[in-house]
mmCIF file of C-alpha atoms in Angstrom:
data_model
loop_
_atom_site.group_PDB
_atom_site.id
_atom_site.type_symbol
_atom_site.label_atom_id
_atom_site.label_comp_id
_atom_site.label_asym_id
_atom_site.label_seq_id
_atom_site.Cartn_x
_atom_site.Cartn_y
_atom_site.Cartn_z
ATOM 1 C CA UNK S 662 -5.555 -15.353 -15.393
ATOM 2 C CA UNK S 663 -4.391 -12.750 -17.930
ATOM 3 C CA UNK S 664 -5.564 -9.199 -17.366
ATOM 4 C CA UNK S 665 -5.917 -7.116 -20.511
ATOM 5 C CA UNK S 666 -6.234 -3.445 -19.620
ATOM 6 C CA UNK S 667 -4.531 -0.851 -21.734
ATOM 7 C CA UNK S 668 -7.030 1.871 -22.715
ATOM 8 C CA UNK S 669 -6.161 4.454 -25.354
ATOM 9 C CA UNK S 670 -5.562 7.196 -22.812
ATOM 10 C CA UNK S 671 -2.691 5.179 -21.340
ATOM 11 C CA UNK S 672 -0.992 4.813 -24.702
ATOM 12 C CA UNK S 673 -1.335 8.571 -25.208
ATOM 13 C CA UNK S 674 0.098 9.169 -21.747
ATOM 14 C CA UNK S 675 3.249 7.249 -22.655
ATOM 15 C CA UNK S 676 3.698 9.407 -25.741
ATOM 16 C CA UNK S 677 3.172 12.563 -23.688
ATOM 17 C CA UNK S 678 5.745 11.474 -21.112
ATOM 18 C CA UNK S 679 8.308 11.060 -23.858
ATOM 19 C CA UNK S 680 7.458 14.535 -25.168
ATOM 20 C CA UNK S 681 7.578 16.165 -21.731
ATOM 21 C CA UNK S 682 10.682 14.369 -20.512
ATOM 22 C CA UNK S 683 13.014 17.164 -21.606
ATOM 23 C CA UNK S 684 11.127 19.678 -19.424
ATOM 24 C CA UNK S 685 11.078 17.572 -16.259
ATOM 25 C CA UNK S 686 13.843 17.608 -13.665
ATOM 26 C CA UNK S 687 12.759 14.736 -11.468
ATOM 27 C CA UNK S 688 10.178 11.952 -11.295
ATOM 28 C CA UNK S 689 8.200 10.670 -8.360
ATOM 29 C CA UNK S 690 7.565 6.982 -8.995
ATOM 30 C CA UNK S 691 4.546 6.320 -6.825
ATOM 31 C CA UNK S 692 4.193 2.703 -5.713
ATOM 32 C CA UNK S 693 1.709 0.896 -3.510
ATOM 33 C CA UNK S 694 3.563 -0.099 -0.333
ATOM 34 C CA UNK S 695 1.463 -3.281 -0.136
ATOM 35 C CA UNK S 696 2.988 -4.444 -3.432
ATOM 36 C CA UNK S 697 6.003 -2.222 -4.214
ATOM 37 C CA UNK S 698 7.502 -4.481 -6.861
ATOM 38 C CA UNK S 699 4.247 -5.556 -8.482
ATOM 39 C CA UNK S 700 3.082 -1.943 -8.762
ATOM 40 C CA UNK S 701 6.215 -0.846 -10.615
ATOM 41 C CA UNK S 702 5.996 -0.167 -14.317
ATOM 42 C CA UNK S 703 9.522 -0.900 -15.503
ATOM 43 C CA UNK S 704 8.562 -0.259 -19.110
ATOM 44 C CA UNK S 705 7.684 3.274 -18.135
ATOM 45 C CA UNK S 706 10.816 3.694 -16.008
ATOM 46 C CA UNK S 707 12.890 2.721 -19.031
ATOM 47 C CA UNK S 708 11.522 5.814 -20.820
ATOM 48 C CA UNK S 709 12.906 8.135 -18.129
ATOM 49 C CA UNK S 710 15.980 6.217 -17.028
ATOM 50 C CA UNK S 711 18.319 9.199 -17.235
ATOM 51 C CA UNK S 712 16.333 11.440 -14.859
ATOM 52 C CA UNK S 713 16.539 11.498 -11.034
ATOM 53 C CA UNK S 714 13.745 9.550 -9.345
ATOM 54 C CA UNK S 715 12.237 9.186 -5.908
ATOM 55 C CA UNK S 716 10.424 5.928 -5.265
ATOM 56 C CA UNK S 717 7.475 6.850 -3.079
ATOM 57 C CA UNK S 718 5.803 3.923 -1.295
ATOM 58 C CA UNK S 719 2.298 5.205 -0.656
ATOM 59 C CA UNK S 720 -0.378 3.648 1.585
ATOM 60 C CA UNK S 721 2.406 2.504 3.902
ATOM 61 C CA UNK S 722 -0.063 2.689 6.794
ATOM 62 C CA UNK S 723 -1.851 -0.319 5.239
ATOM 63 C CA UNK S 724 1.359 -2.286 4.648
ATOM 64 C CA UNK S 725 3.409 -4.454 6.976
ATOM 65 C CA UNK S 726 5.657 -2.024 8.863
ATOM 66 C CA UNK S 727 8.616 -4.412 8.879
ATOM 67 C CA UNK S 728 8.267 -4.890 5.120
ATOM 68 C CA UNK S 729 8.147 -1.113 4.641
ATOM 69 C CA UNK S 730 11.623 -0.830 6.158
ATOM 70 C CA UNK S 731 12.881 -3.788 4.163
ATOM 71 C CA UNK S 732 11.721 -2.306 0.863
ATOM 72 C CA UNK S 733 13.266 1.096 1.579
ATOM 73 C CA UNK S 734 16.558 -0.703 2.195
ATOM 74 C CA UNK S 735 16.025 -2.748 -0.973
ATOM 75 C CA UNK S 736 15.797 0.394 -3.097
ATOM 76 C CA UNK S 737 18.738 1.974 -1.311
ATOM 77 C CA UNK S 738 20.894 -1.083 -2.008
ATOM 78 C CA UNK S 739 20.057 -0.603 -5.678
ATOM 79 C CA UNK S 740 21.227 3.037 -5.480
ATOM 80 C CA UNK S 741 17.663 4.340 -5.574
ATOM 81 C CA UNK S 742 16.024 6.859 -3.266
ATOM 82 C CA UNK S 743 12.873 5.632 -1.522
ATOM 83 C CA UNK S 744 10.486 6.960 1.113
ATOM 84 C CA UNK S 745 7.345 5.532 2.728
ATOM 85 C CA UNK S 746 4.355 7.850 3.000
ATOM 86 C CA UNK S 747 0.650 7.983 3.765
ATOM 87 C CA UNK S 748 -0.748 10.561 1.359
ATOM 88 C CA UNK S 749 -4.156 10.677 3.084
ATOM 89 C CA UNK S 750 -2.748 11.627 6.492
ATOM 90 C CA UNK S 751 0.269 13.418 5.048
ATOM 91 C CA UNK S 752 2.820 11.246 6.854
ATOM 92 C CA UNK S 753 6.315 11.939 5.418
ATOM 93 C CA UNK S 754 4.834 13.832 2.442
ATOM 94 C CA UNK S 755 6.734 17.041 3.157
ATOM 95 C CA UNK S 756 10.021 15.135 3.211
ATOM 96 C CA UNK S 757 9.634 14.523 -0.525
ATOM 97 C CA UNK S 758 10.413 18.167 -1.325
ATOM 98 C CA UNK S 759 13.533 18.093 0.844
ATOM 99 C CA UNK S 760 14.727 14.910 -0.838
ATOM 100 C CA UNK S 761 14.049 16.411 -4.270
ATOM 101 C CA UNK S 762 15.954 19.565 -3.400
ATOM 102 C CA UNK S 763 18.905 17.480 -2.223
ATOM 103 C CA UNK S 764 18.916 15.378 -5.409
ATOM 104 C CA UNK S 765 18.973 18.518 -7.554
ATOM 105 C CA UNK S 766 21.208 20.672 -5.370
ATOM 106 C CA UNK S 767 23.852 20.991 -8.090
ATOM 107 C CA UNK S 768 21.325 22.371 -10.604
ATOM 108 C CA UNK S 769 19.897 24.693 -7.969
ATOM 109 C CA UNK S 770 23.345 26.008 -7.067
ATOM 110 C CA UNK S 771 24.246 26.424 -10.737
ATOM 111 C CA UNK S 772 21.119 28.510 -11.273
ATOM 112 C CA UNK S 773 21.928 30.668 -8.235
ATOM 113 C CA UNK S 774 25.410 31.371 -9.538
ATOM 114 C CA UNK S 775 23.854 32.592 -12.785
ATOM 115 C CA UNK S 776 21.456 34.800 -10.871
ATOM 116 C CA UNK S 777 18.395 32.710 -11.670
ATOM 117 C CA UNK S 778 15.855 30.916 -9.560
ATOM 118 C CA UNK S 779 15.657 27.224 -10.352
ATOM 119 C CA UNK S 780 12.087 25.917 -10.720
ATOM 120 C CA UNK S 781 12.080 22.196 -9.977
ATOM 121 C CA UNK S 782 9.551 20.379 -12.124
ATOM 122 C CA UNK S 783 8.270 16.968 -11.051
ATOM 123 C CA UNK S 784 6.227 14.382 -12.816
ATOM 124 C CA UNK S 785 4.217 12.045 -10.617
ATOM 125 C CA UNK S 786 3.963 8.637 -12.238
ATOM 126 C CA UNK S 787 2.373 5.391 -11.198
ATOM 127 C CA UNK S 788 -0.152 2.720 -11.980
ATOM 128 C CA UNK S 789 -3.874 3.507 -11.520
ATOM 129 C CA UNK S 790 -5.350 4.086 -8.066
ATOM 130 C CA UNK S 791 -2.000 4.356 -6.318
ATOM 131 C CA UNK S 792 -2.816 7.815 -4.915
ATOM 132 C CA UNK S 793 -1.149 10.313 -7.257
ATOM 133 C CA UNK S 794 -3.805 13.014 -7.070
ATOM 134 C CA UNK S 795 -4.194 12.590 -3.311
ATOM 135 C CA UNK S 796 -0.435 13.057 -2.901
ATOM 136 C CA UNK S 797 -0.436 16.244 -4.964
ATOM 137 C CA UNK S 798 -3.410 17.613 -3.051
ATOM 138 C CA UNK S 799 -1.655 16.936 0.247
ATOM 139 C CA UNK S 800 1.565 18.609 -0.878
ATOM 140 C CA UNK S 801 -0.271 21.661 -2.206
ATOM 141 C CA UNK S 802 -2.900 21.682 0.563
ATOM 142 C CA UNK S 803 -5.572 21.918 -2.062
ATOM 143 C CA UNK S 804 -7.904 19.882 -4.235
ATOM 144 C CA UNK S 805 -6.550 21.053 -7.580
ATOM 145 C CA UNK S 806 -5.998 17.504 -8.790
ATOM 146 C CA UNK S 807 -9.029 15.254 -9.104
ATOM 147 C CA UNK S 808 -9.218 12.261 -6.798
ATOM 148 C CA UNK S 809 -11.280 9.113 -6.649
ATOM 149 C CA UNK S 810 -11.368 5.654 -5.127
ATOM 150 C CA UNK S 811 -11.558 3.882 -8.464
ATOM 151 C CA UNK S 812 -8.762 3.270 -10.999
ATOM 152 C CA UNK S 813 -8.642 5.698 -13.895
ATOM 153 C CA UNK S 814 -10.004 8.913 -12.338
ATOM 154 C CA UNK S 815 -7.139 11.070 -13.622
ATOM 155 C CA UNK S 816 -7.251 11.394 -17.413
ATOM 156 C CA UNK S 817 -5.329 14.494 -18.531
ATOM 157 C CA UNK S 818 -2.020 16.053 -17.478
ATOM 158 C CA UNK S 819 -2.194 18.887 -14.977
ATOM 159 C CA UNK S 820 0.610 21.221 -13.883
ATOM 160 C CA UNK S 821 0.255 21.995 -10.181
ATOM 161 C CA UNK S 822 2.194 24.873 -8.606
ATOM 162 C CA UNK S 823 3.427 23.947 -5.145
ATOM 163 C CA UNK S 824 5.352 27.141 -4.317
ATOM 164 C CA UNK S 825 7.770 29.533 -6.007
ATOM 165 C CA UNK S 826 10.325 26.746 -6.466
ATOM 166 C CA UNK S 827 8.372 23.570 -7.186
ATOM 167 C CA UNK S 828 5.834 22.498 -9.796
ATOM 168 C CA UNK S 829 4.307 19.054 -10.242
ATOM 169 C CA UNK S 830 2.821 17.318 -13.229
ATOM 170 C CA UNK S 831 0.047 14.831 -12.559
ATOM 171 C CA UNK S 832 -0.343 12.110 -15.172
ATOM 172 C CA UNK S 833 -2.882 9.342 -15.790
ATOM 173 C CA UNK S 834 -2.077 5.960 -14.289
ATOM 174 C CA UNK S 835 -0.120 3.725 -16.620
ATOM 175 C CA UNK S 836 -0.285 -0.047 -16.370
ATOM 176 C CA UNK S 837 1.842 -2.480 -18.318
ATOM 177 C CA UNK S 838 0.099 -3.475 -21.592
ATOM 178 C CA UNK S 839 -0.401 -7.107 -20.622
ATOM 179 C CA UNK S 840 -0.043 -8.722 -17.226
ATOM 180 C CA UNK S 841 1.304 -12.124 -18.186
ATOM 181 C CA UNK S 842 2.513 -12.884 -14.654
ATOM 182 C CA UNK S 843 -0.576 -14.244 -12.902
ATOM 183 C CA UNK S 844 0.866 -13.615 -9.445
ATOM 184 C CA UNK S 845 1.458 -9.928 -10.189
ATOM 185 C CA UNK S 846 -1.991 -9.642 -11.736
ATOM 186 C CA UNK S 847 -3.615 -11.180 -8.640
ATOM 187 C CA UNK S 848 -1.808 -8.760 -6.341
ATOM 188 C CA UNK S 849 -2.783 -5.692 -8.389
ATOM 189 C CA UNK S 850 -6.388 -6.861 -8.506
ATOM 190 C CA UNK S 851 -6.343 -7.476 -4.752
ATOM 191 C CA UNK S 852 -5.112 -3.969 -3.861
ATOM 192 C CA UNK S 853 -7.544 -2.289 -6.256
ATOM 193 C CA UNK S 854 -5.339 -1.235 -9.163
ATOM 194 C CA UNK S 855 -7.446 -3.093 -11.729
ATOM 195 C CA UNK S 856 -11.087 -2.275 -12.411
ATOM 196 C CA UNK S 857 -13.254 -4.910 -10.761
ATOM 197 C CA UNK S 858 -15.275 -5.642 -13.880
ATOM 198 C CA UNK S 859 -12.104 -6.897 -15.551
ATOM 199 C CA UNK S 860 -11.332 -9.826 -13.252
ATOM 200 C CA UNK S 861 -12.911 -12.715 -11.371
ATOM 201 C CA UNK S 862 -13.261 -11.505 -7.776
ATOM 202 C CA UNK S 863 -13.744 -14.978 -6.354
ATOM 203 C CA UNK S 864 -10.563 -16.217 -8.005
ATOM 204 C CA UNK S 865 -8.606 -13.174 -6.806
ATOM 205 C CA UNK S 866 -9.936 -13.532 -3.253
ATOM 206 C CA UNK S 867 -9.034 -17.233 -3.080
ATOM 207 C CA UNK S 868 -5.555 -16.686 -4.547
ATOM 208 C CA UNK S 869 -4.931 -13.781 -2.163
ATOM 209 C CA UNK S 870 -5.999 -15.852 0.835
ATOM 210 C CA UNK S 871 -3.493 -18.460 -0.307
ATOM 211 C CA UNK S 872 -0.742 -15.827 -0.535
ATOM 212 C CA UNK S 873 -1.252 -14.374 2.925
ATOM 213 C CA UNK S 874 -2.555 -17.203 5.093
ATOM 214 C CA UNK S 875 0.861 -18.413 6.307
ATOM 215 C CA UNK S 876 2.559 -15.077 6.915
ATOM 216 C CA UNK S 877 -0.496 -13.305 8.296
ATOM 217 C CA UNK S 878 -2.444 -16.176 9.842
ATOM 218 C CA UNK S 879 -2.754 -14.274 13.124
ATOM 219 C CA UNK S 880 -4.467 -11.386 11.347
ATOM 220 C CA UNK S 881 -6.889 -13.681 9.510
ATOM 221 C CA UNK S 882 -7.708 -15.506 12.735
ATOM 222 C CA UNK S 883 -8.330 -12.259 14.582
ATOM 223 C CA UNK S 884 -10.593 -10.946 11.822
ATOM 224 C CA UNK S 885 -12.609 -14.016 10.848
ATOM 225 C CA UNK S 886 -12.051 -16.582 13.653
ATOM 226 C CA UNK S 887 -11.699 -19.380 11.100
ATOM 227 C CA UNK S 888 -9.128 -22.165 11.352
ATOM 228 C CA UNK S 889 -7.791 -22.159 7.802
ATOM 229 C CA UNK S 890 -5.166 -24.879 8.371
ATOM 230 C CA UNK S 891 -7.748 -27.584 7.675
ATOM 231 C CA UNK S 892 -9.410 -25.706 4.815
ATOM 232 C CA UNK S 893 -8.652 -24.995 1.173
ATOM 233 C CA UNK S 894 -8.805 -21.398 -0.048
ATOM 234 C CA UNK S 895 -12.219 -22.099 -1.571
ATOM 235 C CA UNK S 896 -13.502 -23.572 1.685
ATOM 236 C CA UNK S 897 -12.070 -20.654 3.636
ATOM 237 C CA UNK S 898 -13.905 -18.167 1.407
ATOM 238 C CA UNK S 899 -17.110 -20.157 1.929
ATOM 239 C CA UNK S 900 -16.608 -19.953 5.703
ATOM 240 C CA UNK S 901 -16.153 -16.183 5.448
ATOM 241 C CA UNK S 902 -19.464 -16.107 3.617
ATOM 242 C CA UNK S 903 -21.134 -18.027 6.445
ATOM 243 C CA UNK S 904 -19.628 -15.736 9.094
ATOM 244 C CA UNK S 905 -20.694 -12.606 7.238
ATOM 245 C CA UNK S 906 -24.213 -13.780 6.436
ATOM 246 C CA UNK S 907 -23.730 -14.134 2.687
ATOM 247 C CA UNK S 908 -26.603 -16.577 2.261
ATOM 248 C CA UNK S 909 -28.646 -16.964 -0.911
ATOM 249 C CA UNK S 910 -32.373 -17.751 -0.868
ATOM 250 C CA UNK S 911 -31.812 -21.454 -1.470
ATOM 251 C CA UNK S 912 -29.433 -21.592 1.494
ATOM 252 C CA UNK S 913 -26.228 -21.636 -0.554
ATOM 253 C CA UNK S 914 -23.306 -19.406 0.318
ATOM 254 C CA UNK S 915 -22.902 -16.344 -1.899
ATOM 255 C CA UNK S 916 -19.155 -16.694 -2.432
ATOM 256 C CA UNK S 917 -19.071 -13.724 -4.808
ATOM 257 C CA UNK S 918 -20.399 -11.484 -2.050
ATOM 258 C CA UNK S 919 -17.963 -13.062 0.391
ATOM 259 C CA UNK S 920 -15.085 -12.380 -2.012
ATOM 260 C CA UNK S 921 -16.207 -8.777 -2.409
ATOM 261 C CA UNK S 922 -16.297 -8.332 1.371
ATOM 262 C CA UNK S 923 -12.883 -9.959 1.809
ATOM 263 C CA UNK S 924 -11.248 -7.750 -0.817
ATOM 264 C CA UNK S 925 -12.872 -4.681 0.720
ATOM 265 C CA UNK S 926 -11.562 -5.677 4.152
ATOM 266 C CA UNK S 927 -8.079 -6.176 2.699
ATOM 267 C CA UNK S 928 -7.993 -2.861 0.832
ATOM 268 C CA UNK S 929 -9.241 -0.836 3.784
ATOM 269 C CA UNK S 930 -6.821 -2.428 6.227
ATOM 270 C CA UNK S 931 -9.607 -4.064 8.231
ATOM 271 C CA UNK S 932 -7.710 -7.353 8.331
ATOM 272 C CA UNK S 933 -4.482 -5.632 9.335
ATOM 273 C CA UNK S 934 -1.270 -4.353 7.793
ATOM 274 C CA UNK S 935 -0.416 -6.722 4.953
ATOM 275 C CA UNK S 936 2.281 -6.672 2.274
ATOM 276 C CA UNK S 937 1.842 -9.033 -0.663
ATOM 277 C CA UNK S 938 5.331 -8.676 -2.173
ATOM 278 C CA UNK S 939 8.559 -10.085 -0.834
ATOM 279 C CA UNK S 940 11.913 -8.346 -1.015
ATOM 280 C CA UNK S 941 14.043 -9.851 -3.768
ATOM 281 C CA UNK S 942 17.246 -11.176 -2.235
ATOM 282 C CA UNK S 943 20.349 -10.697 -4.353
#
């Protein structure tokens, strides 16, 4: 399955990032904690490689807690700063400013010595629907940045004043031009980073069940009470449909509705805390 999703506003956003790069002191690279590696845009990171970055693993409350710790260590081992947050509840959000201040302490001190106040300017970058606007709203305790539960809500850049020392730039979500890695594409579809009309929900649901059924079998059993060990992914999805009453008039199982319900359960954490990515061992 190849996902093609690269609207014109994303191409413009890349150009704008290049233009604004000289004005920005630090970048927040916002990732989805359920798929921290799959939700990275390394093409975009290459554009800003010389600037300090904080890798912010959002929606960590929905991700496997053990994996959260493993991924923070993974970034640290690669000399990168990472923090897990929940932007909706505000968990660890305030720590971002402290980390940013520490990363830029030399510039801040240099400005003080010259009798100036250093304004730290952030850019918040990430793929669609990862929670950029929600994070900014939580930091600023406001609703200045638009939010939504669908990919692509944020369209234009917005400068958000946090306090007398910090300003943030919100940017539209940027996805890689072409997802040629089917596994990555499946994961991004599963967590809601791709618009649903652009992929086959039944295929994504079945592939996702296959990804998680061994590691999180206890969560699937607790949620659906289905013994998947004797079933294929397709049969398992059909059983979910039976359990959830997804029956068509002719008595057939509505597997599309079952897939929709499964993906909704996954995204809302109703199955449990699940991480789709694995830490890369080096």
